[in-house]
CSV table of C-alpha atoms and ligand atoms in Angstrom, one decimal:
chain,number,residue,atom,x,y,z
A,1,MET,CA,-72.4,-28.4,85.4
A,2,THR,CA,-69.4,-27.1,83.7
A,3,HIS,CA,-71.1,-25.1,81.4
A,4,THR,CA,-72.9,-22.7,84.0
A,5,ILE,CA,-70.0,-20.3,83.2
A,6,HIS,CA,-71.1,-20.2,79.3
A,7,ARG,CA,-74.8,-19.0,80.1
A,8,TYR,CA,-74.5,-16.4,77.1
A,9,GLY,CA,-75.9,-12.8,77.3
A,10,LYS,CA,-74.9,-9.1,77.8
A,11,PRO,CA,-74.0,-8.1,80.9
A,12,GLU,CA,-77.2,-6.2,81.7
A,13,ASP,CA,-79.1,-9.6,81.2
A,14,LEU,CA,-76.8,-11.6,83.2
A,15,GLU,CA,-77.5,-9.2,86.2
A,16,TYR,CA,-80.6,-11.3,86.7
A,17,ASP,CA,-78.8,-14.4,86.5
A,18,TYR,CA,-76.6,-16.5,89.4
A,19,SER,CA,-76.4,-20.2,90.1
A,20,ILE,CA,-75.1,-22.2,93.2
A,21,ILE,CA,-74.0,-25.5,93.1
A,22,PHE,CA,-73.7,-27.5,96.2
A,23,ILE,CA,-71.5,-30.6,96.0
A,24,SER,CA,-69.8,-33.2,97.7
A,25,ALA,CA,-66.5,-34.7,97.1
A,26,ARG,CA,-65.8,-38.7,97.2
A,27,ASN,CA,-63.7,-39.6,99.9
A,28,PHE,CA,-64.2,-36.5,101.6
A,29,ASN,CA,-67.4,-35.6,103.0
A,30,ARG,CA,-70.1,-37.5,100.6
A,31,GLN,CA,-70.9,-40.0,103.5
A,32,GLY,CA,-73.7,-38.4,105.6
A,33,SER,CA,-74.1,-35.8,103.3
A,34,GLN,CA,-77.8,-36.2,102.7
A,35,PRO,CA,-79.2,-34.1,105.2
A,36,LYS,CA,-76.8,-31.3,104.4
A,37,ILE,CA,-77.9,-31.4,100.9
A,38,ARG,CA,-81.6,-31.2,101.9
A,39,ARG,CA,-80.8,-28.4,104.2
A,40,PHE,CA,-79.2,-26.6,101.0
A,41,LEU,CA,-82.4,-26.8,99.2
A,42,GLU,CA,-84.5,-25.7,102.2
A,43,LEU,CA,-82.3,-22.4,102.1
A,44,ALA,CA,-82.4,-22.1,98.6
A,45,GLN,CA,-86.3,-22.0,98.8
A,46,LYS,CA,-86.2,-19.5,101.6
A,47,HIS,CA,-84.0,-17.1,99.8
A,48,HIS,CA,-86.2,-17.0,96.9
A,49,ALA,CA,-84.5,-19.3,94.2
A,50,VAL,CA,-86.2,-19.5,90.9
A,51,ASN,CA,-85.3,-22.7,90.2
A,52,PHE,CA,-83.3,-25.8,91.5
A,53,GLY,CA,-83.2,-29.4,90.8
A,54,ASN,CA,-81.0,-32.5,90.5
A,55,MET,CA,-80.2,-34.3,87.4
A,56,GLU,CA,-81.6,-37.6,88.8
A,57,ALA,CA,-85.0,-36.1,89.6
A,58,GLY,CA,-85.8,-33.2,87.9
A,59,SER,CA,-86.4,-29.7,88.7
A,60,VAL,CA,-88.6,-27.7,90.7
A,61,LEU,CA,-90.4,-26.2,88.2
A,62,VAL,CA,-91.4,-29.6,86.6
A,63,ILE,CA,-91.8,-32.2,89.9
A,64,GLY,CA,-92.2,-29.6,92.6
A,65,PRO,CA,-90.0,-29.0,95.6
A,66,GLU,CA,-91.0,-31.6,97.8
A,67,LYS,CA,-90.0,-34.3,95.4
A,68,VAL,CA,-86.6,-32.5,94.5
A,69,ILE,CA,-85.6,-32.4,98.2
A,70,GLU,CA,-87.0,-36.2,98.8
A,71,ALA,CA,-85.0,-37.7,95.9
A,72,VAL,CA,-81.8,-36.4,97.6
A,73,LYS,CA,-79.2,-39.1,98.4
A,74,ASP,CA,-75.8,-39.1,99.9
A,75,GLY,CA,-73.5,-37.3,97.2
A,76,THR,CA,-76.3,-36.0,95.0
A,77,THR,CA,-75.1,-32.7,93.4
A,78,VAL,CA,-77.9,-29.9,93.6
A,79,GLN,CA,-78.2,-26.4,92.2
A,80,ALA,CA,-80.3,-23.4,92.3
A,81,VAL,CA,-80.9,-20.3,90.3
A,82,PHE,CA,-81.2,-16.7,91.8
A,83,SER,CA,-82.4,-13.8,90.3
A,84,ASN,CA,-80.9,-11.0,92.2
A,85,GLN,CA,-77.6,-10.5,94.3
A,86,GLU,CA,-79.3,-10.0,97.5
A,87,ASP,CA,-80.8,-13.3,97.5
A,88,VAL,CA,-77.3,-14.8,97.0
A,89,VAL,CA,-75.8,-12.6,99.8
A,90,ASN,CA,-78.4,-14.1,102.1
A,91,ILE,CA,-78.2,-17.7,101.3
A,92,LEU,CA,-74.1,-17.3,101.2
A,93,SER,CA,-74.7,-16.0,104.9
A,94,ASP,CA,-76.6,-18.8,106.1
A,95,LEU,CA,-74.3,-21.2,104.8
A,96,VAL,CA,-71.3,-19.5,106.3
A,97,LYS,CA,-73.4,-19.5,109.5
A,98,GLU,CA,-74.7,-23.1,109.5
A,99,ASP,CA,-71.2,-24.3,108.0
A,100,LEU,CA,-72.8,-27.5,106.4
A,101,GLY,CA,-68.9,-28.4,104.9
A,102,LEU,CA,-69.8,-29.3,101.4
A,103,SER,CA,-68.4,-27.2,98.4
A,104,VAL,CA,-70.3,-24.1,97.5
A,105,VAL,CA,-69.8,-23.0,93.7
A,106,VAL,CA,-71.4,-19.5,92.9
A,107,GLN,CA,-71.5,-18.3,89.2
A,108,GLY,CA,-72.5,-15.1,87.9
A,109,LEU,CA,-70.8,-11.8,86.6
A,110,GLU,CA,-67.5,-12.2,87.9
A,111,HIS,CA,-67.6,-8.7,89.8
A,112,ARG,CA,-71.0,-9.4,91.4
A,113,VAL,CA,-69.6,-12.8,92.5
A,114,ARG,CA,-66.7,-10.9,94.1
A,115,GLU,CA,-68.9,-8.4,95.8
A,116,CYS,CA,-71.0,-11.6,97.2
A,117,CYS,CA,-67.8,-13.0,98.7
A,118,MET,CA,-66.9,-9.9,100.1
A,119,ARG,CA,-70.1,-9.0,101.8
A,120,THR,CA,-70.0,-12.5,103.4
A,121,ASN,CA,-66.4,-12.7,104.2
A,122,LEU,CA,-65.7,-15.5,101.8
A,123,LYS,CA,-62.6,-15.8,99.9
A,124,PRO,CA,-62.8,-17.3,96.3
A,125,HIS,CA,-60.7,-20.4,96.1
A,126,THR,CA,-60.6,-21.8,92.3
A,127,TRP,CA,-62.1,-19.9,89.4
A,128,ASN,CA,-63.5,-21.1,86.2
A,129,HIS,CA,-63.8,-18.7,83.4
A,130,SER,CA,-65.3,-18.9,80.1
A,131,LEU,CA,-63.1,-18.0,76.9
A,132,GLY,CA,-66.2,-18.2,74.8
A,133,ILE,CA,-67.2,-20.4,72.0
A,134,TRP,CA,-64.6,-21.3,69.2
A,135,GLY,CA,-64.7,-23.2,65.8
A,136,LYS,CA,-67.8,-23.3,63.3
A,137,THR,CA,-69.7,-20.4,64.8
A,138,GLU,CA,-71.5,-19.9,61.9
A,139,LEU,CA,-73.5,-22.9,63.1
A,140,LEU,CA,-74.5,-21.5,65.8
A,141,PRO,CA,-78.4,-20.0,66.2
A,142,GLU,CA,-79.0,-16.2,66.6
A,143,PRO,CA,-78.1,-14.7,70.2
A,144,GLU,CA,-81.5,-14.3,71.7
A,145,VAL,CA,-81.9,-18.2,71.1
A,146,LEU,CA,-78.5,-19.0,72.5
A,147,GLU,CA,-79.5,-16.9,75.6
A,148,VAL,CA,-82.1,-19.7,76.2
A,149,THR,CA,-80.1,-22.8,75.0
A,150,THR,CA,-77.1,-22.1,77.2
A,151,MET,CA,-79.1,-22.1,80.4
A,152,CYS,CA,-79.3,-25.7,80.0
A,153,GLY,CA,-75.4,-27.0,80.1
A,154,HIS,CA,-76.5,-30.5,78.8
A,155,GLY,CA,-77.8,-28.9,75.7
A,156,LEU,CA,-81.4,-30.3,76.2
A,157,VAL,CA,-83.3,-27.4,75.2
A,158,ALA,CA,-83.6,-27.6,71.5
A,159,VAL,CA,-83.1,-24.5,69.0
A,160,SER,CA,-86.1,-25.3,67.3
A,161,LEU,CA,-88.5,-25.5,70.6
A,162,VAL,CA,-87.0,-22.0,71.2
A,163,LYS,CA,-87.7,-20.7,68.1
A,164,LYS,CA,-91.1,-22.2,67.9
A,165,ILE,CA,-91.7,-20.9,71.3
A,166,PHE,CA,-91.0,-17.3,70.3
A,167,GLU,CA,-93.2,-17.6,67.4
A,168,ASP,CA,-96.0,-18.5,69.6
A,169,VAL,CA,-95.3,-15.6,71.9
A,170,ARG,CA,-94.9,-13.3,69.0
A,171,ASN,CA,-98.6,-14.6,67.7
A,172,GLY,CA,-100.0,-14.1,71.1
A,173,LYS,CA,-100.7,-18.1,71.2
A,174,THR,CA,-99.2,-18.3,74.8
A,175,THR,CA,-98.3,-16.3,77.6
A,176,LEU,CA,-94.9,-15.2,78.7
A,177,LYS,CA,-95.5,-17.6,82.1
A,178,LYS,CA,-96.3,-20.5,80.1
A,179,ALA,CA,-93.7,-20.2,77.2
A,180,ALA,CA,-91.2,-19.9,80.4
A,181,GLN,CA,-92.5,-23.2,81.8
A,182,LYS,CA,-92.6,-24.8,78.6
A,183,LEU,CA,-88.9,-24.0,78.0
A,184,ALA,CA,-87.9,-25.3,81.7
A,185,LYS,CA,-89.2,-28.5,81.0
A,186,PRO,CA,-86.6,-30.2,78.9
A,187,CYS,CA,-84.0,-29.0,81.2
A,188,ILE,CA,-83.8,-31.6,84.2
A,189,CYS,CA,-81.2,-30.1,86.3
A,190,GLY,CA,-83.5,-26.8,87.2
A,191,MET,CA,-80.8,-24.5,85.6
A,192,ILE,CA,-83.2,-22.6,83.7
A,193,ASN,CA,-83.9,-19.2,85.0
A,194,PRO,CA,-87.6,-18.3,84.5
A,195,VAL,CA,-87.2,-15.0,85.4
A,196,ARG,CA,-84.6,-14.0,83.0
A,197,LEU,CA,-86.6,-15.9,80.2
A,198,GLU,CA,-89.7,-13.7,80.9
A,199,ARG,CA,-87.4,-10.9,80.4
A,200,LEU,CA,-86.1,-11.9,77.4
A,201,LEU,CA,-89.5,-13.0,76.0
A,202,GLU,CA,-90.5,-9.6,76.6
A,203,ARG,CA,-87.5,-8.3,74.5
A,204,VAL,CA,-88.2,-10.7,71.7
A,205,MET,CA,-91.7,-9.4,71.7
A,206,GLU,CA,-90.8,-5.6,71.5
A,207,LYS,CA,-88.3,-6.4,68.7
A,208,SER,CA,-90.8,-8.1,66.7
A,209,LEU,CA,-93.2,-5.0,67.1
A,210,VAL,CA,-90.6,-2.8,66.2
A,211,VAL,CA,-89.8,-4.8,62.9
A,212,GLU,CA,-93.4,-4.7,62.2
A,213,GLU,CA,-93.8,-0.7,62.7
A,214,GLU,CA,-90.6,-0.4,60.3
A,215,LYS,CA,-92.3,-2.7,57.8
A,216,LYS,CA,-95.4,-0.3,57.7
B,1,MET,CA,-84.6,-44.0,69.9
B,2,ILE,CA,-87.6,-45.4,67.7
B,3,ILE,CA,-91.1,-44.4,67.1
B,4,ASN,CA,-93.7,-47.1,67.4
B,5,GLN,CA,-95.4,-46.3,64.1
B,6,GLU,CA,-98.7,-48.0,65.4
B,7,LYS,CA,-99.2,-45.9,68.3
B,8,CYS,CA,-98.1,-42.7,66.5
B,9,HIS,CA,-100.9,-40.2,65.0
B,10,GLY,CA,-98.5,-37.8,63.4
B,11,CYS,CA,-99.5,-34.6,65.4
B,12,ALA,CA,-96.3,-33.1,65.4
B,13,LEU,CA,-95.9,-32.1,68.7
B,14,CYS,CA,-92.8,-33.6,69.6
B,15,VAL,CA,-91.0,-32.5,66.3
B,16,PRO,CA,-89.6,-29.0,67.9
B,17,TYR,CA,-88.3,-31.2,71.0
B,18,CYS,CA,-85.4,-32.8,69.1
B,19,VAL,CA,-82.2,-31.2,70.0
B,20,THR,CA,-81.0,-32.5,66.3
B,21,ASN,CA,-84.0,-32.0,64.3
B,22,ALA,CA,-84.0,-35.6,63.6
B,23,ILE,CA,-87.9,-35.9,63.7
B,24,THR,CA,-89.7,-35.5,60.6
B,25,ILE,CA,-93.4,-36.3,59.6
B,26,VAL,CA,-93.5,-38.4,56.4
B,27,ASN,CA,-96.8,-39.7,55.3
B,28,LYS,CA,-98.6,-38.7,58.6
B,29,LYS,CA,-96.1,-40.5,60.7
B,30,ALA,CA,-93.2,-39.3,62.8
B,31,ILE,CA,-90.0,-40.8,61.7
B,32,ILE,CA,-86.4,-40.6,63.2
B,33,ASP,CA,-83.2,-40.0,61.2
B,34,ARG,CA,-80.8,-42.3,63.1
B,35,GLU,CA,-78.0,-40.5,61.4
B,36,LEU,CA,-78.9,-37.2,63.1
B,37,CYS,CA,-80.3,-38.9,66.4
B,38,VAL,CA,-77.8,-38.8,69.2
B,39,GLU,CA,-80.0,-40.9,71.5
B,40,CYS,CA,-80.3,-38.0,74.2
B,41,SER,CA,-84.1,-39.4,74.9
B,42,VAL,CA,-85.3,-35.4,75.4
B,43,CYS,CA,-88.3,-36.5,73.1
B,44,MET,CA,-89.3,-39.3,75.6
B,45,GLN,CA,-88.5,-37.7,78.8
B,46,VAL,CA,-90.5,-34.2,78.0
B,47,ASP,CA,-93.8,-36.7,77.7
B,48,VAL,CA,-95.2,-34.6,75.0
B,49,CYS,CA,-96.3,-37.7,73.0
B,50,LYS,CA,-99.7,-38.7,74.6
B,51,ASN,CA,-99.8,-41.9,72.6
B,52,HIS,CA,-96.3,-43.1,74.3
B,53,ALA,CA,-95.1,-43.9,70.7
B,54,PHE,CA,-91.3,-43.3,71.7
B,55,GLU,CA,-89.4,-46.3,72.6
B,56,GLU,CA,-85.6,-46.6,73.6
B,57,ASP,CA,-84.1,-49.6,71.4
B,58,GLU,CA,-81.3,-51.8,72.7
B,59,LEU,CA,-78.1,-50.3,71.2
B,60,GLU,CA,-75.1,-52.0,70.1
B,61,TRP,CA,-71.3,-50.8,70.5
B,62,PRO,CA,-70.5,-48.4,69.1
B,63,ARG,CA,-73.4,-46.6,68.6
B,64,SER,CA,-74.3,-47.1,72.4
B,65,ILE,CA,-72.0,-44.3,73.1
B,66,ARG,CA,-74.3,-42.2,71.5
B,67,ARG,CA,-76.6,-42.6,74.7
B,68,THR,CA,-73.8,-42.8,77.1
B,69,TYR,CA,-72.6,-39.2,76.5
B,70,SER,CA,-76.2,-37.6,75.0
B,71,ASN,CA,-78.5,-38.9,77.6
B,72,VAL,CA,-77.8,-37.3,81.1
B,73,MET,CA,-79.7,-40.1,82.9
B,74,SER,CA,-77.6,-42.7,81.6
B,75,LYS,CA,-74.8,-43.7,83.5
B,76,HIS,CA,-71.4,-43.8,81.9
B,77,PRO,CA,-69.9,-47.3,82.1
B,78,GLN,CA,-66.4,-46.3,82.9
B,79,THR,CA,-67.3,-43.8,85.7
B,80,GLY,CA,-70.5,-45.4,86.8
B,81,MET,CA,-71.8,-41.9,87.3
B,82,THR,CA,-74.5,-39.7,85.6
B,83,GLY,CA,-72.7,-36.5,83.9
B,84,ARG,CA,-70.2,-36.1,81.2
B,85,GLY,CA,-67.5,-34.6,83.1
B,86,THR,CA,-65.5,-34.8,86.6
B,87,PRO,CA,-66.5,-32.5,89.2
B,88,GLU,CA,-63.5,-30.2,87.8
B,89,MET,CA,-63.0,-27.3,90.3
B,90,LYS,CA,-65.9,-27.5,92.2
B,91,THR,CA,-64.4,-29.4,95.3
B,92,ASN,CA,-60.8,-28.0,94.6
B,93,GLU,CA,-60.4,-26.5,98.1
B,94,LEU,CA,-60.7,-30.3,99.2
B,95,THR,CA,-59.1,-32.3,96.6
B,96,GLY,CA,-56.4,-29.7,95.3
B,97,LYS,CA,-56.8,-31.2,91.8
B,98,TYR,CA,-55.4,-27.9,90.6
B,99,LYS,CA,-52.8,-26.1,92.2
B,100,ARG,CA,-51.2,-22.5,91.6
B,101,GLY,CA,-48.7,-22.3,88.7
B,102,GLU,CA,-51.2,-24.6,87.0
B,103,VAL,CA,-53.8,-24.1,84.5
B,104,GLY,CA,-56.9,-26.2,84.2
B,105,LEU,CA,-58.7,-26.4,80.9
B,106,GLY,CA,-62.1,-27.9,80.0
B,107,VAL,CA,-63.0,-28.1,76.0
B,108,GLU,CA,-66.4,-29.0,75.9
B,109,LEU,CA,-67.1,-29.9,72.2
B,110,GLY,CA,-70.4,-29.6,70.6
B,111,ARG,CA,-71.6,-27.4,72.9
B,112,PRO,CA,-73.9,-25.1,72.3
B,113,ASP,CA,-76.3,-26.5,70.1
B,114,VAL,CA,-74.3,-28.2,67.5
B,115,CYS,CA,-73.3,-31.6,68.8
B,116,THR,CA,-69.8,-33.1,67.8
B,117,THR,CA,-68.4,-36.5,66.1
B,118,PHE,CA,-65.5,-38.3,68.0
B,119,ARG,CA,-63.5,-37.4,65.0
B,120,ASP,CA,-63.5,-33.7,66.0
B,121,VAL,CA,-63.1,-34.8,69.6
B,122,GLU,CA,-59.7,-36.7,68.5
B,123,LYS,CA,-58.3,-34.0,66.7
B,124,VAL,CA,-58.8,-31.5,69.5
B,125,ALA,CA,-57.4,-34.2,71.9
B,126,LYS,CA,-54.1,-34.8,69.9
B,127,MET,CA,-53.2,-31.4,69.8
B,128,LEU,CA,-53.7,-30.8,73.6
B,129,ALA,CA,-51.7,-33.8,74.3
B,130,ALA,CA,-48.8,-32.8,71.8
B,131,SER,CA,-48.5,-29.2,73.5
B,132,GLY,CA,-48.0,-30.6,77.0
B,133,PHE,CA,-51.3,-31.1,78.3
B,134,THR,CA,-52.1,-33.9,81.0
B,135,PHE,CA,-55.7,-35.3,80.8
B,136,ASP,CA,-57.6,-35.8,83.9
B,137,HIS,CA,-57.4,-39.6,84.6
B,138,GLU,CA,-60.7,-39.6,86.2
B,139,ALA,CA,-62.6,-37.9,83.3
B,140,PRO,CA,-64.7,-40.3,81.3
B,141,THR,CA,-63.4,-39.3,78.0
B,142,THR,CA,-59.8,-40.0,79.2
B,143,MET,CA,-60.8,-43.4,80.3
B,144,ILE,CA,-62.2,-44.2,76.5
B,145,MET,CA,-59.1,-43.1,74.9
B,146,THR,CA,-56.7,-45.7,73.6
B,147,ASP,CA,-53.4,-43.8,74.7
B,148,PRO,CA,-54.1,-40.7,76.8
B,149,THR,CA,-50.7,-39.5,76.2
B,150,VAL,CA,-51.4,-39.0,72.7
B,151,GLY,CA,-55.2,-38.6,72.8
B,152,SER,CA,-56.1,-41.2,70.5
B,153,LEU,CA,-59.5,-42.7,70.5
B,154,PRO,CA,-61.2,-46.1,69.3
B,155,PRO,CA,-61.3,-46.0,65.7
B,156,GLU,CA,-64.7,-47.7,65.7
B,157,ILE,CA,-66.5,-44.8,67.6
B,158,LEU,CA,-64.9,-41.9,65.6
B,159,ASN,CA,-68.2,-41.3,63.2
B,160,GLU,CA,-70.6,-41.4,66.3
B,161,ARG,CA,-72.1,-38.1,67.2
B,162,VAL,CA,-73.1,-36.9,70.5
B,163,ILE,CA,-74.4,-33.5,72.2
B,164,CYS,CA,-71.4,-32.9,74.1
B,165,VAL,CA,-67.7,-34.5,74.8
B,166,ILE,CA,-65.3,-33.0,77.6
B,167,LEU,CA,-61.8,-33.0,77.4
B,168,GLU,CA,-60.3,-32.1,80.9
B,169,GLY,CA,-56.8,-31.9,82.1
B,170,LYS,CA,-54.1,-29.7,83.1
B,171,ALA,CA,-50.7,-28.1,82.3
B,172,PRO,CA,-48.1,-25.8,83.8
B,173,THR,CA,-49.2,-22.3,83.5
B,174,GLU,CA,-46.2,-21.5,81.1
B,175,LYS,CA,-47.8,-23.8,78.5
B,176,LEU,CA,-50.9,-21.7,78.4
B,177,PRO,CA,-50.1,-19.6,75.4
B,178,VAL,CA,-48.9,-22.6,73.5
B,179,LEU,CA,-52.3,-24.4,74.3
B,180,LEU,CA,-54.5,-21.6,73.4
B,181,GLU,CA,-52.5,-20.9,69.9
B,182,GLY,CA,-53.0,-24.9,69.3
B,183,LEU,CA,-56.9,-24.6,70.3
B,184,LYS,CA,-57.0,-21.5,67.8
B,185,LYS,CA,-55.5,-23.6,65.0
B,186,VAL,CA,-57.5,-26.8,65.6
B,187,SER,CA,-60.9,-24.7,65.9
B,188,LYS,CA,-60.3,-23.8,62.1
B,189,GLU,CA,-60.2,-27.8,61.2
B,190,ILE,CA,-63.3,-29.1,63.1
B,191,ASP,CA,-67.0,-29.3,61.9
B,192,THR,CA,-68.4,-28.1,65.1
B,193,VAL,CA,-67.8,-25.6,68.1
B,194,PHE,CA,-66.5,-26.0,71.5
B,195,SER,CA,-66.7,-23.9,74.7
B,196,LEU,CA,-63.8,-23.3,76.6
B,197,ASP,CA,-63.3,-23.4,80.2
B,198,VAL,CA,-60.0,-22.2,81.9
B,199,ILE,CA,-59.3,-23.0,85.5
B,200,THR,CA,-57.4,-21.0,88.1
B,201,VAL,CA,-56.4,-21.1,91.9
B,202,GLU,CA,-56.7,-17.7,93.2
B,203,GLU,CA,-53.5,-16.0,94.4
B,204,GLU,CA,-53.4,-14.8,97.9
B,205,ASP,CA,-53.5,-11.2,96.5
B,206,GLY,CA,-56.8,-11.8,94.4
B,207,SER,CA,-55.2,-12.1,91.1
B,208,VAL,CA,-56.2,-14.8,88.7
B,209,PRO,CA,-52.8,-15.4,86.7
B,210,ASN,CA,-54.2,-17.5,83.7
B,211,ILE,CA,-57.0,-15.2,83.1
B,212,GLU,CA,-54.4,-12.1,83.0
B,213,ILE,CA,-52.3,-14.3,80.4
B,214,ALA,CA,-55.2,-14.8,78.3
B,215,ARG,CA,-56.5,-11.1,78.2
B,216,ARG,CA,-52.8,-10.1,77.5
B,217,LEU,CA,-52.6,-12.5,74.4
B,218,GLY,CA,-56.1,-11.0,73.3
B,219,TYR,CA,-58.3,-13.7,73.9
B,220,PRO,CA,-61.5,-12.5,75.0
B,221,VAL,CA,-63.0,-13.6,78.3
B,222,ARG,CA,-66.8,-13.6,79.1
B,223,PRO,CA,-68.1,-11.7,81.9
B,224,ASN,CA,-69.5,-14.3,84.1
B,225,ALA,CA,-67.4,-16.8,85.8
B,226,LYS,CA,-67.8,-19.5,88.8
B,227,THR,CA,-65.7,-19.9,91.8
B,228,THR,CA,-65.5,-22.2,94.9
B,229,VAL,CA,-65.9,-20.1,98.4
B,230,GLY,CA,-63.8,-22.5,100.4
B,231,LEU,CA,-67.1,-24.0,102.2
B,232,GLY,CA,-66.0,-27.2,101.9
B,233,ARG,CA,-63.4,-26.4,104.3
B,234,PRO,CA,-59.5,-27.3,104.4
B,235,ALA,CA,-58.1,-25.2,101.5
C,301,SF4,S1,-96.0,-36.6,69.6
C,301,SF4,FE1,-96.4,-39.1,69.2
C,301,SF4,S2,-98.0,-38.9,68.0
C,301,SF4,FE2,-97.7,-36.9,67.9
C,301,SF4,S3,-96.2,-37.0,66.1
C,301,SF4,FE3,-94.7,-37.3,67.7
C,301,SF4,S4,-94.6,-39.4,68.1
C,301,SF4,FE4,-96.4,-39.3,66.7
C,302,SF4,S1,-83.2,-39.4,71.2
C,302,SF4,FE1,-82.8,-37.2,70.9
C,302,SF4,S2,-81.7,-36.8,68.8
C,302,SF4,FE2,-82.9,-38.7,68.8
C,302,SF4,S3,-85.2,-38.2,68.1
C,302,SF4,FE3,-85.2,-38.0,70.6
C,302,SF4,S4,-84.5,-36.0,71.0
C,302,SF4,FE4,-84.0,-36.2,68.7
């Protein structure tokens, strides 16, 4: 999940994209952590997480909330995605109140994450920043495709799948909702943000309409 | 990964799901290019083939390392865990793995969308080791190194291709400029990409020195970042 900081996009799109990782540490708080992790997932649901899951079971978009929660064991790392700042502030407030005692890692636009911390009296401890992509960047797909593929840190959403679904959306072969669901499927950890995806697909459609207009 | 040719009806539904474009339709049957395939099992896990034609075959060393690094459900033999990295800074308020005055780096080779060979991983690892970087001994990739002090890997794995390999570790903050310079140089010598993570313990006054250094040296920093918020307790 290191890769959450590399979620690609312009700041205006990243406004709709936060993730929280809930994780135990071996030799510190792993033993007996199962109920706490389950509680975190309940709180994520309460605060309108748009996706959540864990790597060993799958994501809520594919297997449903009960199965994700049921699959939690001591030490399972779980994560949830949110599409607005208020929900993040609210879940952080609850986490402060309930003091579950596991590490909480918040990802988003840095200044927004700082605001969330300030509003909940939390102090950032250790940061992980992205210095972007280096090397043969000419091998990368176009920015809109990258916005989708980098949501899955494990790189399981294929460029070819994103391109095909963009094409299907442009040709009216699928709905935005169905397209977003399809793209979320390969990402088993539940890190795909369907709200941001739908906005992105709308943008892709608008762009193709403009291109068609210009061709006329 | 193999496709059972008797079960395949050549519908091509699986083709776009392959992360390396390894699946093609030849003579109305899907086949997999073994060189391109990184053994991630996405094609099987998405359950798109209604004929259940995908089959995971037994892999021998060194090809088996493709599955170890690319299939997120498979356990890494060295760590016994799923996942290709360590918890890095996610539990740092407890573990104290990274301290003030240090810089943590994560070099995620192959990500996004390009994949990597271990040959390129070794090039970057050797550069880091020669620049005063200490690899995290708990990281799966450090565990497979033949000598972590120089960043060397077993020669038989160098041509194997995987979705991503993460090099993790740390150095004193004063080494950051030379490490970034070295990464810039080596990034021109590899056939892949890497995403770069920079880890910093925030100072009492809220400043993040490693990022200030990177900015001062002209390296662009992405606007999104992540932080631990201390809820695991002892800081
Ligand atoms: S989905 Fe199954 S049947 Fe269709 S081409 Fe792929 S392997 Fe063959
Ligand atoms: S295992 Fe991965 S790389 Fe190989 S054919 Fe399936 S999706 Fe493609």
